[in-house]
Amino acid sequence: MLQSWSARYLDGVSAHAVAVTLTPAAHGLDIRRADGGVVVWPYADISQTQGHYPGEQVRLERGVELLVVDDTAILSQLHKVAPRVSRRFHDPKWRVHRPALVAGALVAAIALGAGIYFWAIPAVAVFVAEQIPVAWEEELGRVVTDTLTDSKSTCQDQAVTRAVDDIVARLAAGVSDNPYTFRVSVIQKDVVNAFAAPGGHMVVFSGLLRRTDRPEELAGVLAHEMSHVLRRHGTKALFRDVSTSIFLSAIIGDAGGAMGVVLESAKTLGNLHYSRQAENEADTEGRRMLIAARIDPAGLVSFFEKLEKKDLKIDKDFLKYLSSHPLTEERIARLKPQPGAARVTYAPLPMAAIWKTLATACDPEEPD
Amino acid sequence: MSTPKPSVSPSGVQYASFRGSGGTLFGISIVNLLLIVVTLGIYSFWGKAKVRRYLYSQTEFSGDRFAYHGTGKELFIGALKAFGLIIVFYAVFFAITRFVSLGVAIAFIYVGIAAVIPLALYGSMRYAMSRTSWRGIRFSFRGALGECYKQFLGGVLLTVITLGVYAPFFHVKMRTYWMNNTYFGNTPFGYAGRGKDLVWHFLLAVLLTIPTLYLYWLWYAARQARYDWTRTRFAAARFGCTFTGGGLLWLAVSNLLLLIVTLGFAFPWVLIRNIRYTLEHTGLHGPVAWDKVVADARAPKVGATGEGLADALDVGVAF
């Protein structure tokens, strides 16, 4: 006995619906009008466009014509009477599995998303950043430094420039296969900070220079920044940041704004992690560079110690310098020579005698 | 779960109602999310089509559901074409910075965006209407692109010159253009508004911006929606709207709280609450002889490039 369902037929031309009776049969869908006329739709011509979710009517289309059925049981009947062609129709019996499917999808999406986010993207970004030519890095770095190092705020003091260039040259001489041309600009601004742009252009603020007591301390900071350049930390961070942003925006586009905020803060936390890792690497590498150049690495340590003392007083400038950096205490512990290590004799830097003058030569005329 | 309002109220006003559930939409979104992650974002277009299909299918008017006829594939192709256009745009921008000057390049950006926005709005409106149907009959938008440029660029210019006072007139002009060129089958919608009816309310809203910490704009938005829908008609019927500032404020605040408490996971419920509020407060007054409405073969064939462009520029036509 074949079952029948009442449905509404729309011809796709008029908005007037006609009541019909549908009977799913093996050869196709029988459509009987109230006046007794029968039309058969072969299953291969029919597509189901609605009725996959609870509360939806079943909508069957053939070209512009369509049938609307309220009762989803017609779908189950289709699967019963025409099992070979019924794959094109939704089967309501699958609906009970949906909660499990959604739960599984949620777990899989989080696991996979985290895997891509924390492992795959950083790995690919680092790989790509290591492949790009130095000339491209220089171009990248110029974008950052051009706006900062305009001639107005750059310190033009000849003695300082010569001293800084001399230290950089000594440090660079100890690096084998160095593809970078290191350059330093001292910016007249009372900020305790220094940074390295991709490609080798470094910026030291006069506030940092003024707080150094010996040339070895500045050499320590420069060695640290040069290590950032050599290890391509900036370039890697940029690639990582851009690719995670693209990945996040692809997901957020679907997930809505508030979830975006959560994912964005995950990104910030991730960045801080990578940043601390890079700082540790630059500390270790910088120390090695100082030793290779026969410059006393104690300068780097004593500068950090000075910063830490100020840290206790919660100096605003200093907090700025430290955000996204490891704890100063930790860094000092790591940088101090291990007990029992071979004693190395260091050549004192020649500009030590006039350092007091050099350190303050670039101070801004009016402190802001 | 609130029970949907009956589609015909005792007063003879007909309302559309939304029959879907947040839980189902959440399920669809989570499966979409997984597929988006697996495909590194490519699936998002298919996911978007799936969500739209669900939302349209669950929206009922006078016993029948709406239908969305768009596909993920066409959205993807539309986005690719829009992306291509944006790449060309950037290439020209960088070429100008390199060989001419930065000033000229920035001017080019402004002119370029001004030239592209009307095209994007027009394209997305045409796309949205052509992919929507009810009772087997498609909607369509048949406005002229030139008219869109004229209205939009003229309106922006006048709004800037008048320091914003022209904004409500601009709004009315654009809505007139959108509505008067929108058809259901062979029957057009119509809108007859006048900017001067809104302008004093608009200026009051400007004055009250700071004292009310921007909140008064919700009251203005409600007033504008009521004004607009009352003057929008279809065949012999007209629309009505009962938005209130308080209603919009409560909707916004409660949605925000829901999102905060659930770390954003309530987004499907928030979307549905917005849809419900809109549908429950927008009704069709008066009878429509639906038998007279027939599909129109003149409805234009439309691709999804404009939709992709509007998506990329984050602009859209909202009613």
XYZ file of C-alpha atoms in Angstrom, chain A residues 84-314:
231
model
C 18.396 3.453 -5.334
C 17.619 7.052 -6.278
C 16.821 8.394 -2.831
C 20.378 9.516 -2.086
C 19.503 12.910 -3.514
C 16.979 13.349 -0.703
C 17.609 14.049 2.965
C 16.803 11.130 5.261
C 15.212 12.329 8.537
C 16.570 9.297 10.398
C 20.022 10.930 10.332
C 18.762 13.834 12.415
C 19.233 11.943 15.694
C 22.972 11.825 15.011
C 23.264 15.587 14.589
C 24.084 16.480 18.221
C 26.936 13.940 18.185
C 28.133 15.285 14.830
C 28.096 18.862 16.134
C 29.934 17.874 19.332
C 32.522 15.989 17.268
C 32.877 18.910 14.880
C 33.362 21.309 17.790
C 36.129 19.186 19.319
C 37.773 18.599 15.941
C 37.550 22.278 14.975
C 39.180 23.374 18.232
C 41.906 20.710 18.051
C 42.656 21.320 14.398
C 42.370 25.084 14.722
C 44.790 25.073 17.649
C 47.167 22.804 15.714
C 47.165 25.078 12.691
C 47.356 28.166 14.835
C 50.068 27.185 17.298
C 52.119 24.850 15.170
C 51.534 24.879 11.412
C 51.309 28.634 10.823
C 54.367 29.531 12.953
C 56.378 26.726 11.319
C 55.466 27.831 7.795
C 55.972 31.523 8.627
C 59.416 30.837 10.066
C 60.348 28.736 7.055
C 59.223 31.412 4.604
C 60.908 34.194 6.597
C 64.198 32.270 6.411
C 63.962 31.986 2.612
C 63.347 35.582 1.626
C 66.329 37.578 0.298
C 68.110 40.076 2.546
C 67.246 42.863 0.073
C 63.536 42.267 0.744
C 64.150 42.425 4.468
C 65.948 45.736 4.020
C 62.948 47.024 2.067
C 60.656 45.841 4.872
C 62.813 47.434 7.532
C 62.812 50.738 5.669
C 59.031 50.956 6.085
C 59.511 50.855 9.858
C 62.584 53.046 10.214
C 61.821 55.714 7.589
C 59.058 57.315 9.596
C 61.106 57.272 12.827
C 64.522 58.308 11.615
C 63.720 61.567 9.893
C 66.705 63.900 9.946
C 65.113 66.202 12.525
C 65.226 63.771 15.434
C 68.284 61.755 14.408
C 71.366 62.589 16.437
C 74.056 64.057 14.165
C 76.863 64.102 16.741
C 80.007 62.915 14.909
C 81.721 61.441 17.972
C 78.697 59.384 18.962
C 78.165 58.137 15.416
C 81.826 57.137 15.150
C 81.798 55.356 18.527
C 78.580 53.461 17.775
C 79.733 52.475 14.290
C 83.029 51.277 15.740
C 81.272 49.019 18.266
C 78.975 47.617 15.573
C 81.941 46.957 13.275
C 83.797 45.061 16.035
C 80.710 42.949 16.757
C 79.968 42.283 13.073
C 83.563 41.192 12.455
C 83.000 38.228 14.753
C 79.960 37.005 12.809
C 80.783 34.511 10.076
C 78.844 34.738 6.788
C 77.084 37.946 7.760
C 74.788 38.989 4.903
C 73.582 42.167 6.634
C 74.816 45.738 6.568
C 74.297 46.989 10.104
C 73.397 50.613 10.636
C 72.476 52.470 13.813
C 70.433 55.651 14.185
C 70.369 57.381 17.547
C 67.026 59.126 18.014
C 66.869 62.137 20.320
C 64.098 61.036 22.596
C 64.109 60.321 26.305
C 62.920 56.747 26.001
C 64.841 53.736 27.351
C 64.502 51.580 24.278
C 66.288 50.183 21.262
C 65.028 48.036 18.438
C 66.185 46.379 15.265
C 64.200 46.511 12.044
C 64.483 43.596 9.599
C 67.494 43.998 7.329
C 69.960 45.462 9.838
C 68.867 49.031 10.573
C 68.866 49.531 14.336
C 67.412 52.382 16.336
C 68.714 53.428 19.765
C 66.902 56.129 21.697
C 69.031 58.741 23.460
C 67.285 57.904 26.757
C 68.890 54.476 26.666
C 72.281 55.854 25.675
C 72.241 58.294 28.610
C 71.648 55.452 31.078
C 74.762 53.539 29.980
C 77.861 54.001 32.176
C 80.375 52.184 29.965
C 80.634 51.506 26.233
C 80.374 47.771 27.048
C 76.805 48.338 28.190
C 75.808 49.852 24.857
C 77.758 47.084 23.104
C 75.636 44.571 25.023
C 72.403 46.186 23.838
C 73.694 46.400 20.252
C 74.814 42.749 20.260
C 71.351 41.829 21.471
C 69.672 43.822 18.681
C 72.076 42.497 16.026
C 71.148 38.975 17.102
C 67.501 39.830 16.447
C 68.489 40.851 12.929
C 70.677 37.782 12.295
C 68.008 35.419 13.580
C 65.390 37.310 11.518
C 63.119 37.653 14.529
C 61.318 40.731 13.180
C 60.693 39.202 9.777
C 59.474 35.984 11.336
C 57.124 37.874 13.665
C 55.740 39.835 10.742
C 55.063 36.716 8.674
C 53.534 34.957 11.658
C 51.358 37.931 12.455
C 50.092 38.394 8.911
C 49.334 34.716 8.382
C 47.585 34.248 11.726
C 45.556 37.386 11.012
C 44.422 35.980 7.677
C 43.582 32.655 9.289
C 41.648 34.322 12.112
C 39.703 36.611 9.812
C 38.688 33.603 7.714
C 37.243 31.977 10.833
C 35.854 35.093 12.481
C 34.004 35.992 9.286
C 31.707 33.143 10.171
C 31.835 33.132 13.942
C 30.768 36.683 14.652
C 32.274 39.641 16.446
C 32.416 38.620 20.095
C 34.187 35.376 19.327
C 36.598 37.467 17.301
C 37.603 39.328 20.443
C 38.368 36.046 22.214
C 40.446 34.779 19.276
C 42.260 38.111 18.971
C 43.352 37.992 22.599
C 44.570 34.431 22.057
C 46.670 35.897 19.269
C 48.124 38.596 21.508
C 49.043 36.004 24.139
C 50.655 33.883 21.423
C 52.665 36.860 20.209
C 53.938 37.572 23.724
C 55.113 33.992 23.985
C 57.049 34.195 20.719
C 58.404 37.570 21.703
C 59.859 36.277 24.996
C 61.351 33.321 23.157
C 63.018 35.685 20.697
C 64.371 37.872 23.515
C 65.951 34.876 25.241
C 67.516 33.794 21.977
C 68.880 37.282 21.334
C 70.344 37.416 24.879
C 72.191 34.134 24.453
C 73.295 34.943 20.923
C 74.300 38.478 21.877
C 76.493 37.185 24.698
C 78.223 34.823 22.289
C 78.763 37.699 19.867
C 80.303 39.877 22.601
C 82.692 37.138 23.655
C 83.707 36.521 20.030
C 84.468 40.248 19.688
C 86.420 40.132 22.975
C 84.051 42.682 24.527
C 83.187 42.114 28.189
C 79.615 40.635 28.276
C 79.316 41.885 31.849
C 78.208 45.178 30.240
C 74.942 43.614 29.132
C 74.456 42.184 32.632
C 75.189 45.419 34.444
C 72.845 47.332 32.155
C 70.037 44.884 32.869
C 70.796 45.109 36.593
C 70.460 48.853 36.392
C 67.145 48.455 34.626
C 65.982 46.027 37.278
C 66.739 48.441 40.082
C 64.601 50.965 38.324
C 62.012 48.279 37.726
C 61.458 48.033 41.472
C 60.691 51.724 41.520
C 58.207 51.051 38.711
